[in-house]
XYZ file of C-alpha atoms in Angstrom:
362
model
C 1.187 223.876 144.398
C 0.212 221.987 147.647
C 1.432 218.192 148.134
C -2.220 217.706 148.231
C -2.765 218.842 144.759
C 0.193 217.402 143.322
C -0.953 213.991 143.620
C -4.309 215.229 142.293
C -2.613 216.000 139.099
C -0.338 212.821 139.362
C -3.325 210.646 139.479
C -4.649 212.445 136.401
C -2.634 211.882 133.571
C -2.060 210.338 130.403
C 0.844 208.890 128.768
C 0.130 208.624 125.259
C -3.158 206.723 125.158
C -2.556 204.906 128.719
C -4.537 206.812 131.808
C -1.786 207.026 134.761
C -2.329 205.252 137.044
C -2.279 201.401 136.208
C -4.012 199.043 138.560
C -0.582 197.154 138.957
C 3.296 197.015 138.292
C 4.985 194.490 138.499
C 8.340 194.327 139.860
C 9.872 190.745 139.918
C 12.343 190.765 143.177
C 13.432 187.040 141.901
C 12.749 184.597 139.379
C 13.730 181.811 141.872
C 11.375 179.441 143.359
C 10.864 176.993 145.377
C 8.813 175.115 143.903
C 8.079 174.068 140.114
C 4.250 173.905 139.555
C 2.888 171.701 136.746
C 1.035 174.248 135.856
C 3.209 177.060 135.871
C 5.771 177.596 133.039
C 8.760 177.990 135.667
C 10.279 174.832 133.782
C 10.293 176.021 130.717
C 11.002 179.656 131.615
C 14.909 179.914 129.322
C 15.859 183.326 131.736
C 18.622 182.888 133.895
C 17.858 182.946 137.580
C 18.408 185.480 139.441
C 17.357 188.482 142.117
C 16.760 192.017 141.294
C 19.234 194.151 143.185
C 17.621 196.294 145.904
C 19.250 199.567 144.740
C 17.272 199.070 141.209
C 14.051 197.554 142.629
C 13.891 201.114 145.398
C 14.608 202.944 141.708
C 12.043 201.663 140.011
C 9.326 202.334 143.571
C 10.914 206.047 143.432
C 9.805 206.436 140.056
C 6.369 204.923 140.369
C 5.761 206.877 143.038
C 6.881 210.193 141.503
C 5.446 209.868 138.541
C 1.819 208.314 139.797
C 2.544 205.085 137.433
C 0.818 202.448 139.487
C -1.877 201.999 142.302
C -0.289 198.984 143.285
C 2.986 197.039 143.506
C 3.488 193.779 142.983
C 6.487 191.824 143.853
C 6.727 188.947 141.024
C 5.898 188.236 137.992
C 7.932 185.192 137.971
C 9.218 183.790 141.469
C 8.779 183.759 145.098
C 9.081 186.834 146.639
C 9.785 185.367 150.075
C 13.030 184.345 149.026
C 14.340 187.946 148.477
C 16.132 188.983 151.095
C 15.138 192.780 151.501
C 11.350 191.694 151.076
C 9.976 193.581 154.144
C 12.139 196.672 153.472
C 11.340 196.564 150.055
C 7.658 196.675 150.798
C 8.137 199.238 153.858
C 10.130 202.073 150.725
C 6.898 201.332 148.899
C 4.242 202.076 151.607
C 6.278 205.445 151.963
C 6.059 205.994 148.286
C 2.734 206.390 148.934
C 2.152 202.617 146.950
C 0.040 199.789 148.170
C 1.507 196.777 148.638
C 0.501 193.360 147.500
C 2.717 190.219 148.071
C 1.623 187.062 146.253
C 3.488 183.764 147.865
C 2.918 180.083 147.667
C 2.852 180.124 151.439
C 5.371 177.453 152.011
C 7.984 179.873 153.727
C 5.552 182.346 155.421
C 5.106 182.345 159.756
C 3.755 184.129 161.701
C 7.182 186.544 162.130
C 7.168 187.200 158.512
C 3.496 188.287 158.782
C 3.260 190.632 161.397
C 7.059 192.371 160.173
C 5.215 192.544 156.265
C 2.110 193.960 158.711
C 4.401 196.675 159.890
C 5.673 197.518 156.707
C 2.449 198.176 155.757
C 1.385 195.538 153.062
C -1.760 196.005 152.171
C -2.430 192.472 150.894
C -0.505 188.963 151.043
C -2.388 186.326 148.638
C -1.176 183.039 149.500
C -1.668 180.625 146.529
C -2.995 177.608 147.720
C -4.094 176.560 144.563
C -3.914 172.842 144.792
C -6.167 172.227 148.143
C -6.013 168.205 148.631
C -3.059 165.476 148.728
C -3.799 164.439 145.432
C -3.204 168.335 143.416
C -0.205 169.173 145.797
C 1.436 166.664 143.764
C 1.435 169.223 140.809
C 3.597 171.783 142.556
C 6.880 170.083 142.546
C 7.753 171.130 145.754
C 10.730 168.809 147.221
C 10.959 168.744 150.836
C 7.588 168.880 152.374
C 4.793 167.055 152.046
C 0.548 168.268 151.676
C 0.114 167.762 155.404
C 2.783 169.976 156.549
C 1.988 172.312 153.770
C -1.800 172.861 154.898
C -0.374 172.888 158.307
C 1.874 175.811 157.563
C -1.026 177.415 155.861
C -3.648 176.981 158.487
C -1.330 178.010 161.072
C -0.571 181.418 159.473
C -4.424 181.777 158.565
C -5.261 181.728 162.616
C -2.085 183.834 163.662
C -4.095 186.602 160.931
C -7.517 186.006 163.093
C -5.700 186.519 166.256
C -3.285 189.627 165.173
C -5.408 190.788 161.686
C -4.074 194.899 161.827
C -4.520 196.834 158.152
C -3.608 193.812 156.189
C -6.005 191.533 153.931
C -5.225 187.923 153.524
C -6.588 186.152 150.660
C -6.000 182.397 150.190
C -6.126 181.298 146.502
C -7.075 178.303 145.029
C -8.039 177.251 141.582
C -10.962 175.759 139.425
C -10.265 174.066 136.386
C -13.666 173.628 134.279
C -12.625 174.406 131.452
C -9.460 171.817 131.435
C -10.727 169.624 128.139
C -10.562 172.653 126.377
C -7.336 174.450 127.606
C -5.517 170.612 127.771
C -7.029 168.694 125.767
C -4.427 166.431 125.977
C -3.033 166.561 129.480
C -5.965 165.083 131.842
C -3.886 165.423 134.892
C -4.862 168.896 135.162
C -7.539 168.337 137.347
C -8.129 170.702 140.208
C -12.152 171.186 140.557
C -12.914 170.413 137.244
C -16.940 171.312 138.230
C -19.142 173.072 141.079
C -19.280 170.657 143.042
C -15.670 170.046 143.479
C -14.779 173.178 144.210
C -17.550 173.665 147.124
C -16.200 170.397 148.762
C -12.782 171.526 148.917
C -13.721 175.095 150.123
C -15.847 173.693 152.817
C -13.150 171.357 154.087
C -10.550 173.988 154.130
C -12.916 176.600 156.269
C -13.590 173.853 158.907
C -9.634 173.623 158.933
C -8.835 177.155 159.347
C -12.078 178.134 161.620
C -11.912 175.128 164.183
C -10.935 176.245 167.538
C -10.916 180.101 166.562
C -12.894 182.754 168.167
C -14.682 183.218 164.997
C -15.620 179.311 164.599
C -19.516 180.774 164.872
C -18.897 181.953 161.582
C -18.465 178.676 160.392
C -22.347 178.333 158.728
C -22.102 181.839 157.193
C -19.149 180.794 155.310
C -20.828 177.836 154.193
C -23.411 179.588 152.870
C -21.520 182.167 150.954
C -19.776 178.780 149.470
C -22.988 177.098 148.183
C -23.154 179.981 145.795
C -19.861 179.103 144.573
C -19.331 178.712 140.745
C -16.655 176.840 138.736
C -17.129 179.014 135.499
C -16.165 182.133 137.570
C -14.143 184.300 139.888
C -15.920 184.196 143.778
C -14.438 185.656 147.082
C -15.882 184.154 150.716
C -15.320 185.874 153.411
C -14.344 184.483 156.541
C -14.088 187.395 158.301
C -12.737 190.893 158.406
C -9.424 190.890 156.027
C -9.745 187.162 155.571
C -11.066 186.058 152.626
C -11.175 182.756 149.766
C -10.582 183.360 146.121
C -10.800 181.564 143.524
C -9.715 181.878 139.872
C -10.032 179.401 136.710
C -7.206 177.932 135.847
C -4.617 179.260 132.949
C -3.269 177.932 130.104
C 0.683 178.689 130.512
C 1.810 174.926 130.470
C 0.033 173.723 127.780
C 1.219 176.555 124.390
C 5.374 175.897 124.867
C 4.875 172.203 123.132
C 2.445 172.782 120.499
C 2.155 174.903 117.183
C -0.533 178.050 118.134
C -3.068 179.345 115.598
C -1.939 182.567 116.488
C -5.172 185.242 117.403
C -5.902 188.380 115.201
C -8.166 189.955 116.664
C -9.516 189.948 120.700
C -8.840 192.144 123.602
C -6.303 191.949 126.925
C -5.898 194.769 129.933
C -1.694 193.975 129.781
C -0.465 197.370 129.676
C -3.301 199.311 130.167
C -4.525 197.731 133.508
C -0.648 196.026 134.128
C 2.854 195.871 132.958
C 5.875 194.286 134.641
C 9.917 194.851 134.835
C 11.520 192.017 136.013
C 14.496 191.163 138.380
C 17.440 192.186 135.382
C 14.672 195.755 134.782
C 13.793 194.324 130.882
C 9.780 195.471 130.773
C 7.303 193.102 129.727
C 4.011 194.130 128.666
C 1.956 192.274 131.761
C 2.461 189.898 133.951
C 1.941 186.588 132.280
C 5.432 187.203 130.214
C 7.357 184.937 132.284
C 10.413 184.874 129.105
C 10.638 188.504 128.534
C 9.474 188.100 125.113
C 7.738 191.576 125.048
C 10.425 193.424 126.401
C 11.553 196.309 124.264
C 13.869 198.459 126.798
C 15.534 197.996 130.078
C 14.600 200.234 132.771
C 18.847 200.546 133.416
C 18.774 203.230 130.600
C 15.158 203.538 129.720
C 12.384 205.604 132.493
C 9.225 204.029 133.100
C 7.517 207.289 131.922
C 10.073 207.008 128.503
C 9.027 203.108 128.321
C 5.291 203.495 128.556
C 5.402 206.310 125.761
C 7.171 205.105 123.061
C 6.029 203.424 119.806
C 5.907 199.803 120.293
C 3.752 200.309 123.638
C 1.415 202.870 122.477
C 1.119 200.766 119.411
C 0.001 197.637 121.277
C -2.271 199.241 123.323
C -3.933 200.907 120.597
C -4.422 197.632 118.886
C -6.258 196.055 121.629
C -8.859 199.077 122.350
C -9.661 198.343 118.250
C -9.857 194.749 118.890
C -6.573 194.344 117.106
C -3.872 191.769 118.504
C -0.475 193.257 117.420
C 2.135 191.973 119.141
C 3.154 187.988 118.421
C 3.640 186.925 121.928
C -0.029 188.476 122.512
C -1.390 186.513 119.463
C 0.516 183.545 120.740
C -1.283 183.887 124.590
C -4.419 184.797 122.795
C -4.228 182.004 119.996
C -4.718 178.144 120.633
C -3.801 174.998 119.635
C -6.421 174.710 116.740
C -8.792 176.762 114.274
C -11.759 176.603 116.608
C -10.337 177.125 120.081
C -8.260 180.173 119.231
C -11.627 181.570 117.454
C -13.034 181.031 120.632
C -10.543 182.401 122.666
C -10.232 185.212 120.958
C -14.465 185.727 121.257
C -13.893 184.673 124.654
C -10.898 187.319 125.545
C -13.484 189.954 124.142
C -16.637 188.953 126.295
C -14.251 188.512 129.461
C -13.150 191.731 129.728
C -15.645 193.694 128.378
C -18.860 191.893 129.944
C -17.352 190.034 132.770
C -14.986 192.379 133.920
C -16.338 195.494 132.835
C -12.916 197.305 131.170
């Protein structure tokens, strides 16, 4: 059989009930960051900290390659992937795996020689999570050492050395909306990014008259404000700055808020995690997607368990076949699913259904 048709039949497979390949793996190169979000459950994450050894992580990319697992590698679940030392080599033994590439980073430690070397190792994608866009939010990321101006300075800086030298590679800068914050904390009021429409359009605008300013592509300045006036709160948008340059936004999650409170735990609602992602992170225990920041769904290590072995067996086929009935099995799911009281984990759970289904399409 031809190379050719190989990956034809690769890229057509099931294991058990789960269609080969998955959007995205996960592979968490370190649980180590630096910095500690308010809004991110790195404080309350009980692992030990630690980096996945290279020999394990190129492993694991052998596999997925092989075997046609994933379209897509990620490099966290937890973590900054910067910090890992064999980042760029890491990413370059993917590429020839014949997997994309995406590298999601806070930004803090990224220049311009870290993005053109991840350029020549082929990454596809580096979203740099913004997240908190003004003086006032960068106070909820808990990151010692610099401050919000030399933060959006670092930020802007790599944005322009992208418009100048943009190669293969998509940039995406991420930032957050948080509408539905007296719902998801009800109780913590601080967690105020762009709480409506509005908000969110004002900080968009001010950060593409930062990055576009003295560019060659500063023309483009009132077609990007146009593609922001059509910016919602209540959902997902992408502005495009230019070729491989883009603004995303996403609504805020609910991490923080469930490791303090008693959850009415969900019975019934719907979630991609395994199906659409899984993860194995830096010590190879799987989780079943990549909002398991504990490990608490991890039923095998991939030390002495395959990917292909791990995706087939009963607990994983089980929880996937639970969610295409509408079924929440597993109690980390019903936790994530579940809320803090009757009503908003019956909405929720209404709400997980309509997302994916209407929204998103699954």
């Amino acid at each position: 059989m031809s190379q050719s048709a190989d990956s034809v039949k690769r890229m057509d497979r099931k294991i058990g009930i789960i269609k080969l390949p998955v959007n995205r793996l996960h592979i968490e190169l370190t649980n180590i960051c630096n910095f500690s979000c308010e809004f991110c459950p790195d404080s309350r994450m009980k692992r030990q900290r630690g980096n996945m050894p290279t020999e394990m992580a190129r492993a694991i990319i052998d596999e997925a390659g092989r075997e046609g697992i994933a379209k897509m590698v990620l490099f966290h679940v937890m973590g900054e992937p910067v910090l890992h030392p064999d980042l760029v080599d890491l990413s370059a033994y993917a590429g020839e795996k014949g997997l994309d590439v995406c590298i999601t980073t806070n930004g803090s430690l990224m220049d311009g020689n870290l993005l053109h070397s991840l350029q020549d190792a082929g990454v596809r994608q580096v979203i740099v999570s913004l997240q908190t866009p003004d003086e006032k939010t960068f106070s909820m990321r808990g990151a010692g050492g610099i401050s919000f101006d030399e933060y959006a300075q670092r930020v802007t800086t790599l944005t322009r050395e992208f418009i100048k030298y943009p190669g293969n590679m998509e940039l995406t800068i991420s930032f957050l909306s948080s509408p539905l914050r007296r719902l998801i904390f009800p109780v913590a009021e601080e967690f105020s990014i762009a709480d409506t429409s509005k908000d969110l359009k004002r900080h968009l605008r001010l950060w593409a008259e930062r990055i576009l300013a003295g560019t060659g592509i500063k023309d483009r300045l009132p077609i990007v404000l146009k593609q922001i006036d059509r910016v919602r709160s209540f959902r997902e948008n992408t502005i495009e700055l230019t070729e491989g340059l883009s603004f995303k936004t996403r609504i805020l999650g609910d991490w923080v808020k469930k490791g303090n409170s008693r959850i009415v735990k969900a019975r019934f609602g719907f979630c991609q995690g395994l199906q659409e992602n899984f993860g194995i992170l830096y010590n190879g225990d799987y989780v079943f997607c990549c909002t398991d920041f504990d490990g608490k769904t991890s039923t095998a290590n991939f030390g002495n368990t395959s990917i292909v072995d791990y995706l087939a067996s009963d607990p994983v086929q089980e929880v996937v076949r639970g969610f295409r009935q509408f079924r929440v099995i597993d109690p980390y799911c019903q936790e994530c699913i579940g809320d803090t009281s009757y009503l908003n984990s019956f909405v929720k759970q209404i709400g997980s259904i309509l997302y994916f289904k209407l929204i998103r399409g699954v």
